[in-house]
């Protein structure tokens, strides 16, 4: 999940409560399938957790996974779009299915107290030494993918097609999927018929899966606005064009795009997350800089938001009397991630499989969120490729019940205290994704 600290807005449906009762009675989902190797996978999980690497620095993680996936019987290509891996298992005629896991960690100092906590520190691209932690659960993603790889290799009599496992770098900065595609992912390797991924959820209990049909995660744009003025003495405002006042008017006017210009049922966010200008009390500065995050689901809404941000910024500066050469500069940053759209037809095949594998009460429809994920890029090249990103519950079941009673909140993604219940989460992830793959390969 890309740099959004708060995704903790799932409702907690009654079905999850029922599921927990079932789990307590020992009849629910979450147990490892016979033959699955959760204990062995936990060794890999702890290794990955203890050795996190930042976006674009996933050298050791990538090498470690390459070795494991090769040992599982996959043909592994390294160095695809940076440290990206493509592990292929060709198993006769049938669909091509891409299943992606992401590898990067975050500049967060771990405070979970786990015995296998990360103490790693690295130098980031700005040359600063920073702590590193798998605070977004990508270590779980990689471990589950490895478990699925082993099961699919062991089960190869039960399915036909080509399984393409992607170990993707740099998800947190929205760069990895684009880099792998630009490096010829769909030209050098078979182009997929379906794309799959999952993300751990800090809001659902381990043993459960959450899903959204349709838009699940948002278009994410970062926008920089530099508002120019004409600086001068704070006691002689008549001789200036004050960019701080222009910026204040701009910030307020931008809030009316969502509240007054979009249909009320259309979801969007315009947040001004940073505003900087000026140096001291009595000087009117020459410029003020704003940084925005802009979120939407449809391309049409995205285009509308970005157009109106330009028009409003410009119009307010013009109304303040600034000449054309001093109008604001509005820059939409390159790090855009497109919205994740879960194909409804694909979901209608996946959900019944999950229900029969994990138990009906363990599979829950959840609300979409406005966080971002660059997984969407895999479906957006060439013709549309149907895909789905699922939420994998990661909260210890007992803790989940306690929290529900007390009304407290648990550490979310990107928190220094985010500590998923690794065993049941990994076991459930492997069972779920294995079952989904068998269904899509026509092997069930
Ligand atoms: Zn993530
Ligand atoms: Zn993240």
Coordinates of C-alpha atoms and ligand atoms in Angstrom, one line a residue:
X1 CA 0.0 0.0 0.0
X2 CA 1.4 3.3 -1.1
X3 CA 2.3 5.8 1.7
X4 CA -1.0 6.2 3.2
X5 CA -0.9 5.8 6.9
X6 CA -4.6 5.5 7.6
X7 CA -6.6 2.8 5.9
X8 CA -8.4 1.8 9.1
X9 CA -11.8 2.7 7.9
X10 CA -13.3 -0.7 7.2
X11 CA -16.6 -1.3 8.9
X12 CA -16.6 -4.4 11.0
X13 CA -19.4 -6.5 9.7
X14 CA -21.5 -8.9 11.8
X15 CA -20.3 -11.8 9.6
X16 CA -16.7 -11.3 11.0
X17 CA -18.1 -11.6 14.5
X18 CA -19.8 -14.9 13.5
X19 CA -16.6 -16.1 12.0
X20 CA -14.8 -15.4 15.2
X21 CA -17.3 -17.4 17.2
X22 CA -16.8 -20.2 14.8
X23 CA -13.0 -19.9 15.1
X24 CA -13.2 -20.0 18.9
X25 CA -15.3 -23.2 18.6
X26 CA -12.6 -24.7 16.5
X27 CA -14.7 -25.1 13.4
X28 CA -13.8 -22.0 11.5
X29 CA -11.2 -21.2 8.9
X30 CA -7.6 -20.4 9.4
X31 CA -6.1 -23.8 10.0
X32 CA -3.3 -24.9 7.7
X33 CA -4.3 -27.2 4.9
X34 CA -2.9 -30.7 5.2
X35 CA 0.5 -30.6 3.7
X36 CA 1.0 -26.9 3.9
X37 CA 4.2 -25.8 5.4
X38 CA 3.3 -22.8 7.6
X39 CA 6.1 -23.5 10.1
X40 CA 8.7 -23.5 7.4
X41 CA 7.2 -20.4 5.8
X42 CA 7.4 -18.6 9.2
X43 CA 11.2 -19.1 9.1
X44 CA 11.3 -17.2 5.7
X45 CA 8.8 -14.6 7.1
X46 CA 11.1 -13.9 10.1
X47 CA 14.1 -13.6 7.9
X48 CA 12.4 -11.2 5.6
X49 CA 11.0 -9.2 8.5
X50 CA 14.4 -8.9 10.2
X51 CA 16.1 -7.8 6.9
X52 CA 13.9 -5.1 5.3
X53 CA 15.0 -2.9 2.5
X54 CA 13.8 0.4 1.2
X55 CA 12.1 1.0 -2.1
X56 CA 14.6 0.6 -5.0
X57 CA 17.1 -1.0 -2.7
X58 CA 15.6 -4.5 -2.6
X59 CA 18.8 -6.2 -3.6
X60 CA 19.1 -8.9 -0.9
X61 CA 15.3 -9.5 -0.7
X62 CA 15.2 -10.1 -4.4
X63 CA 18.2 -12.4 -4.4
X64 CA 16.7 -14.4 -1.4
X65 CA 13.3 -14.8 -3.2
X66 CA 15.0 -15.8 -6.5
X67 CA 16.8 -18.6 -4.7
X68 CA 13.6 -19.8 -3.0
X69 CA 11.4 -19.6 -6.1
X70 CA 14.0 -21.4 -8.2
X71 CA 14.2 -24.1 -5.5
X72 CA 10.4 -24.4 -5.8
X73 CA 10.7 -25.3 -9.5
X74 CA 10.1 -21.9 -11.1
X75 CA 12.1 -20.4 -13.9
X76 CA 13.3 -17.1 -12.4
X77 CA 14.3 -14.0 -14.3
X78 CA 16.0 -11.3 -12.2
X79 CA 16.6 -7.6 -12.7
X80 CA 13.3 -6.9 -14.4
X81 CA 12.6 -3.2 -13.8
X82 CA 15.3 -2.8 -11.1
X83 CA 15.3 -5.6 -8.6
X84 CA 12.0 -7.1 -9.9
X85 CA 11.7 -10.9 -10.3
X86 CA 9.5 -12.8 -12.7
X87 CA 9.1 -16.5 -11.7
X88 CA 7.4 -18.6 -14.3
X89 CA 5.9 -22.1 -14.0
X90 CA 4.7 -23.3 -17.4
X91 CA 2.3 -26.2 -17.0
X92 CA 0.7 -26.9 -20.4
X93 CA -2.0 -25.2 -22.2
X94 CA -4.3 -22.9 -20.2
X95 CA -4.6 -19.4 -19.0
X96 CA -1.7 -17.2 -17.9
X97 CA -2.2 -15.8 -14.4
X98 CA -0.1 -13.1 -12.9
X99 CA 0.2 -13.1 -9.1
X100 CA 2.1 -10.2 -7.6
X101 CA 3.8 -9.6 -4.3
X102 CA 5.7 -6.5 -3.3
X103 CA 9.1 -6.4 -1.7
X104 CA 9.9 -3.0 -0.3
X105 CA 9.8 -1.8 3.3
X106 CA 9.5 1.7 4.9
X107 CA 11.7 4.2 6.7
X108 CA 10.1 3.4 10.1
X109 CA 11.8 2.5 13.4
X110 CA 10.2 -0.7 14.6
X111 CA 8.6 -0.7 18.0
X112 CA 6.7 -4.0 18.0
X113 CA 8.9 -5.6 20.6
X114 CA 8.9 -8.8 18.5
X115 CA 12.0 -11.1 19.0
X116 CA 12.7 -10.9 15.3
X117 CA 12.3 -7.1 15.1
X118 CA 14.2 -5.2 12.5
X119 CA 17.2 -3.1 13.7
X120 CA 18.3 -2.3 10.2
X121 CA 19.4 1.2 9.2
X122 CA 20.3 2.2 5.7
X123 CA 21.2 5.3 3.7
X124 CA 18.2 6.6 1.7
X125 CA 18.4 8.3 -1.7
X126 CA 18.8 11.7 0.0
X127 CA 22.0 10.4 1.7
X128 CA 20.4 10.2 5.2
X129 CA 20.7 7.2 7.5
X130 CA 17.2 5.9 8.3
X131 CA 15.7 2.9 10.1
X132 CA 13.8 0.4 8.0
X133 CA 10.8 -1.8 8.8
X134 CA 8.3 -4.0 7.0
X135 CA 5.5 -1.8 8.4
X136 CA 3.2 -2.4 5.5
X137 CA 3.2 -6.2 5.6
X138 CA 5.0 -6.8 2.3
X139 CA 7.0 -9.5 4.2
X140 CA 3.7 -11.4 4.6
X141 CA 3.0 -10.9 0.9
X142 CA 6.3 -12.4 -0.2
X143 CA 6.0 -15.3 2.2
X144 CA 2.5 -16.2 1.1
X145 CA 3.6 -16.0 -2.5
X146 CA 6.4 -18.5 -1.8
X147 CA 3.9 -20.8 0.0
X148 CA 1.6 -20.6 -3.0
X149 CA 4.6 -21.2 -5.4
X150 CA 5.4 -24.4 -3.6
X151 CA 1.8 -25.7 -3.5
X152 CA 1.2 -24.9 -7.2
X153 CA 4.5 -26.7 -8.1
X154 CA 3.5 -29.7 -6.0
X155 CA 0.0 -29.8 -7.4
X156 CA 0.9 -29.4 -11.0
X157 CA -1.2 -32.4 -12.0
X158 CA -4.3 -30.6 -10.9
X159 CA -4.1 -27.5 -13.2
X160 CA -2.9 -26.4 -16.6
X161 CA -1.6 -23.0 -17.7
X162 CA 1.2 -20.6 -16.9
X163 CA 1.7 -19.1 -13.5
X164 CA 3.7 -15.9 -13.4
X165 CA 4.8 -14.8 -10.0
X166 CA 5.9 -11.2 -9.8
X167 CA 8.2 -10.0 -7.0
X168 CA 7.8 -6.2 -7.4
X169 CA 10.1 -3.5 -6.1
X170 CA 9.3 0.0 -5.0
X171 CA 5.5 -0.2 -4.4
X172 CA 5.6 2.3 -1.6
X173 CA 6.8 5.0 -4.0
X174 CA 4.5 4.0 -6.8
X175 CA 7.4 3.2 -9.1
X176 CA 7.9 -0.6 -9.3
X177 CA 5.0 -1.8 -11.4
X178 CA 5.7 0.9 -14.0
X179 CA 9.4 0.0 -14.0
X180 CA 8.7 -3.7 -14.6
X181 CA 6.2 -3.0 -17.4
X182 CA 8.6 -0.5 -19.0
X183 CA 11.2 -3.2 -18.9
X184 CA 9.1 -5.4 -21.1
X185 CA 7.2 -7.5 -18.6
X186 CA 4.4 -8.2 -21.1
X187 CA 6.8 -8.6 -24.1
X188 CA 9.5 -10.8 -22.6
X189 CA 7.1 -13.0 -20.6
X190 CA 3.6 -14.3 -21.4
X191 CA 0.9 -11.6 -21.1
X192 CA -1.6 -12.5 -18.4
X193 CA -5.3 -13.3 -18.7
X194 CA -5.8 -12.3 -15.1
X195 CA -3.9 -10.3 -12.5
X196 CA -4.1 -11.1 -8.8
X197 CA -2.7 -9.6 -5.6
X198 CA -3.6 -9.2 -2.0
X199 CA -2.7 -6.8 0.8
X200 CA -2.7 -7.5 4.5
X201 CA -5.5 -5.7 6.4
X202 CA -5.0 -4.3 9.9
X203 CA -8.8 -4.2 10.2
X204 CA -9.8 -7.8 9.6
X205 CA -9.0 -10.8 11.8
X206 CA -6.5 -13.4 10.6
X207 CA -8.3 -16.2 8.9
X208 CA -10.6 -13.9 7.0
X209 CA -10.5 -12.2 3.6
X210 CA -12.1 -8.9 2.6
X211 CA -13.1 -8.0 -0.9
X212 CA -14.4 -5.1 -3.0
X213 CA -16.1 -5.5 -6.3
X214 CA -15.4 -2.6 -8.6
X215 CA -13.2 0.3 -7.5
X216 CA -11.2 -0.7 -4.4
X217 CA -8.4 1.8 -4.2
X218 CA -8.1 5.3 -5.6
X219 CA -6.3 7.2 -8.3
X220 CA -3.5 9.0 -6.4
X221 CA -2.0 12.2 -7.7
X222 CA 0.5 14.5 -6.0
X223 CA 0.3 18.2 -7.1
X224 CA 2.7 21.0 -6.4
X225 CA 1.4 24.6 -6.6
X226 CA 3.8 27.6 -6.4
X227 CA 1.8 30.8 -5.8
X228 CA 3.7 33.9 -6.8
X229 CA 3.2 37.4 -5.4
X230 CA 5.1 40.6 -5.2
X231 CA 6.9 40.7 -1.9
X232 CA 7.7 43.8 0.3
X233 CA 7.4 45.3 3.8
X234 CA 4.6 44.0 6.0
X235 CA 3.6 47.5 6.9
X236 CA 3.1 48.6 3.2
X237 CA 0.8 45.9 1.8
X238 CA -0.5 48.3 -0.8
X239 CA 2.9 48.0 -2.5
X240 CA 2.8 44.2 -2.7
X241 CA 0.7 41.3 -4.0
X242 CA 0.6 39.1 -0.9
X243 CA 1.0 35.4 -1.9
X244 CA 0.1 34.3 1.6
X245 CA -3.4 35.8 1.3
X246 CA -3.7 34.4 -2.2
X247 CA -2.6 31.0 -0.9
X248 CA -5.2 31.1 1.9
X249 CA -8.0 32.0 -0.6
X250 CA -6.7 29.2 -2.9
X251 CA -6.7 26.6 -0.2
X252 CA -10.3 27.4 0.7
X253 CA -11.5 27.6 -2.9
X254 CA -9.9 24.2 -3.7
X255 CA -12.2 22.6 -1.0
X256 CA -15.2 23.6 -3.1
X257 CA -14.3 21.3 -6.0
X258 CA -15.4 18.2 -4.1
X259 CA -18.1 19.9 -2.0
X260 CA -19.7 22.0 -4.7
X261 CA -18.7 20.8 -8.1
X262 CA -18.8 17.0 -8.0
X263 CA -22.0 15.0 -7.7
X264 CA -22.4 14.2 -4.0
X265 CA -22.1 10.4 -4.6
X266 CA -18.9 10.7 -6.5
X267 CA -15.9 10.1 -4.2
X268 CA -12.9 12.4 -4.3
X269 CA -10.3 14.0 -2.0
X270 CA -8.4 17.2 -2.4
X271 CA -6.1 17.6 0.6
X272 CA -3.5 20.4 1.0
X273 CA -1.0 18.6 3.1
X274 CA 1.8 21.2 3.1
X275 CA 2.0 25.0 2.9
X276 CA 5.2 26.9 3.1
X277 CA 6.0 30.6 2.6
X278 CA 7.6 33.5 4.2
X279 CA 10.4 34.0 6.7
X280 CA 9.4 36.4 9.4
X281 CA 6.7 38.7 10.8
X282 CA 7.1 41.9 8.8
X283 CA 8.0 40.7 5.4
X284 CA 5.5 39.8 2.7
X285 CA 7.2 37.0 0.7
X286 CA 7.5 36.5 -3.1
X287 CA 6.0 33.0 -3.1
X288 CA 4.1 30.3 -1.2
X289 CA 4.3 26.6 -2.0
X290 CA 1.5 24.1 -1.6
X291 CA 1.6 20.3 -1.8
X292 CA -1.6 18.4 -2.4
X293 CA -2.8 14.9 -2.6
X294 CA -5.7 14.4 -5.0
X295 CA -7.7 11.2 -5.0
X296 CA -10.5 9.8 -7.2
X297 CA -11.8 6.6 -8.7
X298 CA -12.7 7.3 -12.4
X299 CA -10.4 8.8 -15.0
X300 CA -13.0 11.4 -15.8
X301 CA -13.2 12.6 -12.2
X302 CA -9.4 12.6 -12.0
X303 CA -9.2 14.8 -15.1
X304 CA -11.9 17.1 -13.8
X305 CA -10.1 17.6 -10.4
X306 CA -6.8 18.3 -12.0
X307 CA -8.3 20.8 -14.5
X308 CA -10.2 22.6 -11.8
X309 CA -7.2 22.8 -9.5
X310 CA -5.3 24.6 -12.3
X311 CA -8.2 26.9 -13.2
X312 CA -9.0 27.9 -9.6
X313 CA -5.4 28.6 -8.7
X314 CA -5.0 30.7 -11.8
X315 CA -8.3 32.5 -11.4
X316 CA -7.6 33.5 -7.8
X317 CA -4.2 34.9 -8.7
X318 CA -5.7 36.8 -11.6
X319 CA -8.3 38.3 -9.3
X320 CA -5.5 39.5 -7.0
X321 CA -4.2 41.5 -9.9
X322 CA -1.2 39.4 -10.8
X323 CA 0.1 39.6 -14.4
X324 CA 0.2 36.5 -16.6
X325 CA 3.9 35.9 -15.9
X326 CA 3.3 35.8 -12.2
X327 CA 0.4 33.3 -12.3
X328 CA 0.8 30.1 -10.2
X329 CA 2.8 27.1 -11.5
X330 CA 0.7 23.9 -11.0
X331 CA 2.7 20.7 -11.5
X332 CA 1.1 17.2 -11.4
X333 CA 3.9 14.9 -10.2
X334 CA 5.0 11.9 -12.2
X335 CA 4.4 9.5 -9.3
X336 CA 0.6 9.0 -10.1
X337 CA -0.9 5.6 -9.3
X338 CA -4.1 4.6 -11.1
X339 CA -7.2 3.3 -9.2
X340 CA -7.4 -0.4 -8.5
X341 CA -10.6 -1.8 -10.2
X342 CA -11.6 -5.3 -9.1
X343 CA -13.3 -6.9 -12.1
X344 CA -16.8 -7.8 -11.0
X345 CA -17.0 -10.9 -13.2
X346 CA -13.7 -12.1 -11.8
X347 CA -14.9 -11.4 -8.3
X348 CA -18.0 -13.4 -8.9
X349 CA -15.7 -16.4 -9.6
X350 CA -13.3 -15.8 -6.8
X351 CA -15.7 -15.1 -3.9
X352 CA -17.5 -18.5 -3.9
X353 CA -14.2 -20.3 -4.0
X354 CA -13.0 -18.3 -1.0
X355 CA -16.2 -19.0 0.8
X356 CA -16.0 -22.7 0.2
X357 CA -12.3 -22.8 1.2
X358 CA -12.3 -20.6 4.3
X359 CA -15.9 -20.7 5.3
X360 CA -18.7 -18.3 4.4
X361 CA -18.3 -16.1 7.5
X362 CA -14.6 -15.6 6.8
X363 CA -15.2 -13.8 3.5
X364 CA -16.5 -10.3 3.8
X365 CA -17.5 -7.5 1.4
X366 CA -15.7 -4.3 2.7
X367 CA -15.8 -0.7 1.6
X368 CA -13.4 0.7 -1.0
X369 CA -10.7 3.1 0.4
X370 CA -8.9 6.1 -1.1
X371 CA -5.4 4.7 -0.5
X372 CA -3.4 3.8 -3.5
X373 CA -1.6 0.7 -4.9
X374 CA 0.4 0.5 -8.1
X375 CA -1.0 -3.0 -8.7
X376 CA -3.5 -1.3 -10.9
X377 CA -0.9 -0.7 -13.6
X378 CA -0.8 -4.4 -14.5
X379 CA -4.3 -4.2 -15.8
X380 CA -3.9 -1.0 -17.7
X381 CA -1.6 -1.9 -20.5
X382 CA -2.7 -3.1 -23.9
X383 CA -6.3 -4.2 -23.6
X384 CA -7.8 -4.2 -20.2
X385 CA -6.7 -7.2 -18.2
X386 CA -9.1 -8.2 -15.5
X387 CA -7.6 -8.2 -12.0
X388 CA -8.4 -8.3 -8.3
X389 CA -6.7 -7.2 -5.2
X390 CA -8.0 -8.9 -2.0
X391 CA -7.6 -7.9 1.7
X392 CA -6.0 -10.6 3.9
X393 CA -7.0 -10.3 7.6
X394 CA -3.9 -10.0 9.7
X395 CA -5.1 -9.2 13.3
X396 CA -4.7 -11.8 16.0
X397 CA -8.2 -13.2 16.5
X398 CA -8.2 -12.8 20.3
X399 CA -6.8 -9.3 20.1
X400 CA -9.4 -8.5 17.5
X401 CA -12.2 -9.5 19.9
X402 CA -10.7 -7.5 22.8
X403 CA -10.3 -4.4 20.6
X404 CA -13.9 -4.7 19.4
X405 CA -15.1 -4.7 23.0
X406 CA -12.9 -1.9 24.2
X407 CA -13.3 0.3 21.2
X408 CA -9.6 0.9 21.0
X409 CA -7.7 1.0 17.7
X410 CA -4.9 -1.3 16.6
X411 CA -1.7 -0.1 14.9
X412 CA -2.5 0.4 11.2
X413 CA -0.3 0.0 8.1
X414 CA 2.9 2.0 8.2
X415 CA 2.8 2.1 12.0
X416 CA 6.0 1.3 14.0
X417 CA 3.8 -1.1 16.0
X418 CA 2.2 -2.9 13.2
X419 CA 2.6 -6.6 14.0
X420 CA 0.4 -9.0 12.0
X421 CA -0.5 -12.4 13.4
X422 CA 1.9 -14.0 11.0
X423 CA 1.1 -17.7 11.4
X424 CA -2.7 -17.7 10.7
X425 CA -2.4 -14.9 8.3
X426 CA 0.2 -16.7 6.1
X427 CA -1.7 -20.0 6.4
X428 CA -4.9 -18.3 5.3
X429 CA -3.2 -16.4 2.5
X430 CA -1.7 -19.6 1.0
X431 CA -4.9 -21.5 1.2
X432 CA -7.0 -18.7 -0.3
X433 CA -4.7 -17.8 -3.2
X434 CA -4.0 -21.4 -4.0
X435 CA -7.7 -22.1 -4.2
X436 CA -8.3 -19.0 -6.3
X437 CA -5.5 -20.0 -8.7
X438 CA -6.8 -23.6 -9.1
X439 CA -10.3 -22.2 -9.9
X440 CA -9.0 -19.7 -12.5
X441 CA -6.8 -22.4 -14.0
X442 CA -9.8 -24.6 -14.2
X443 CA -8.3 -27.2 -11.9
X444 CA -10.9 -27.4 -9.2
Ligands
LIG1 ZN1 1.7 -2.1 1.2
LIG2 ZN1 2.4 0.8 2.3

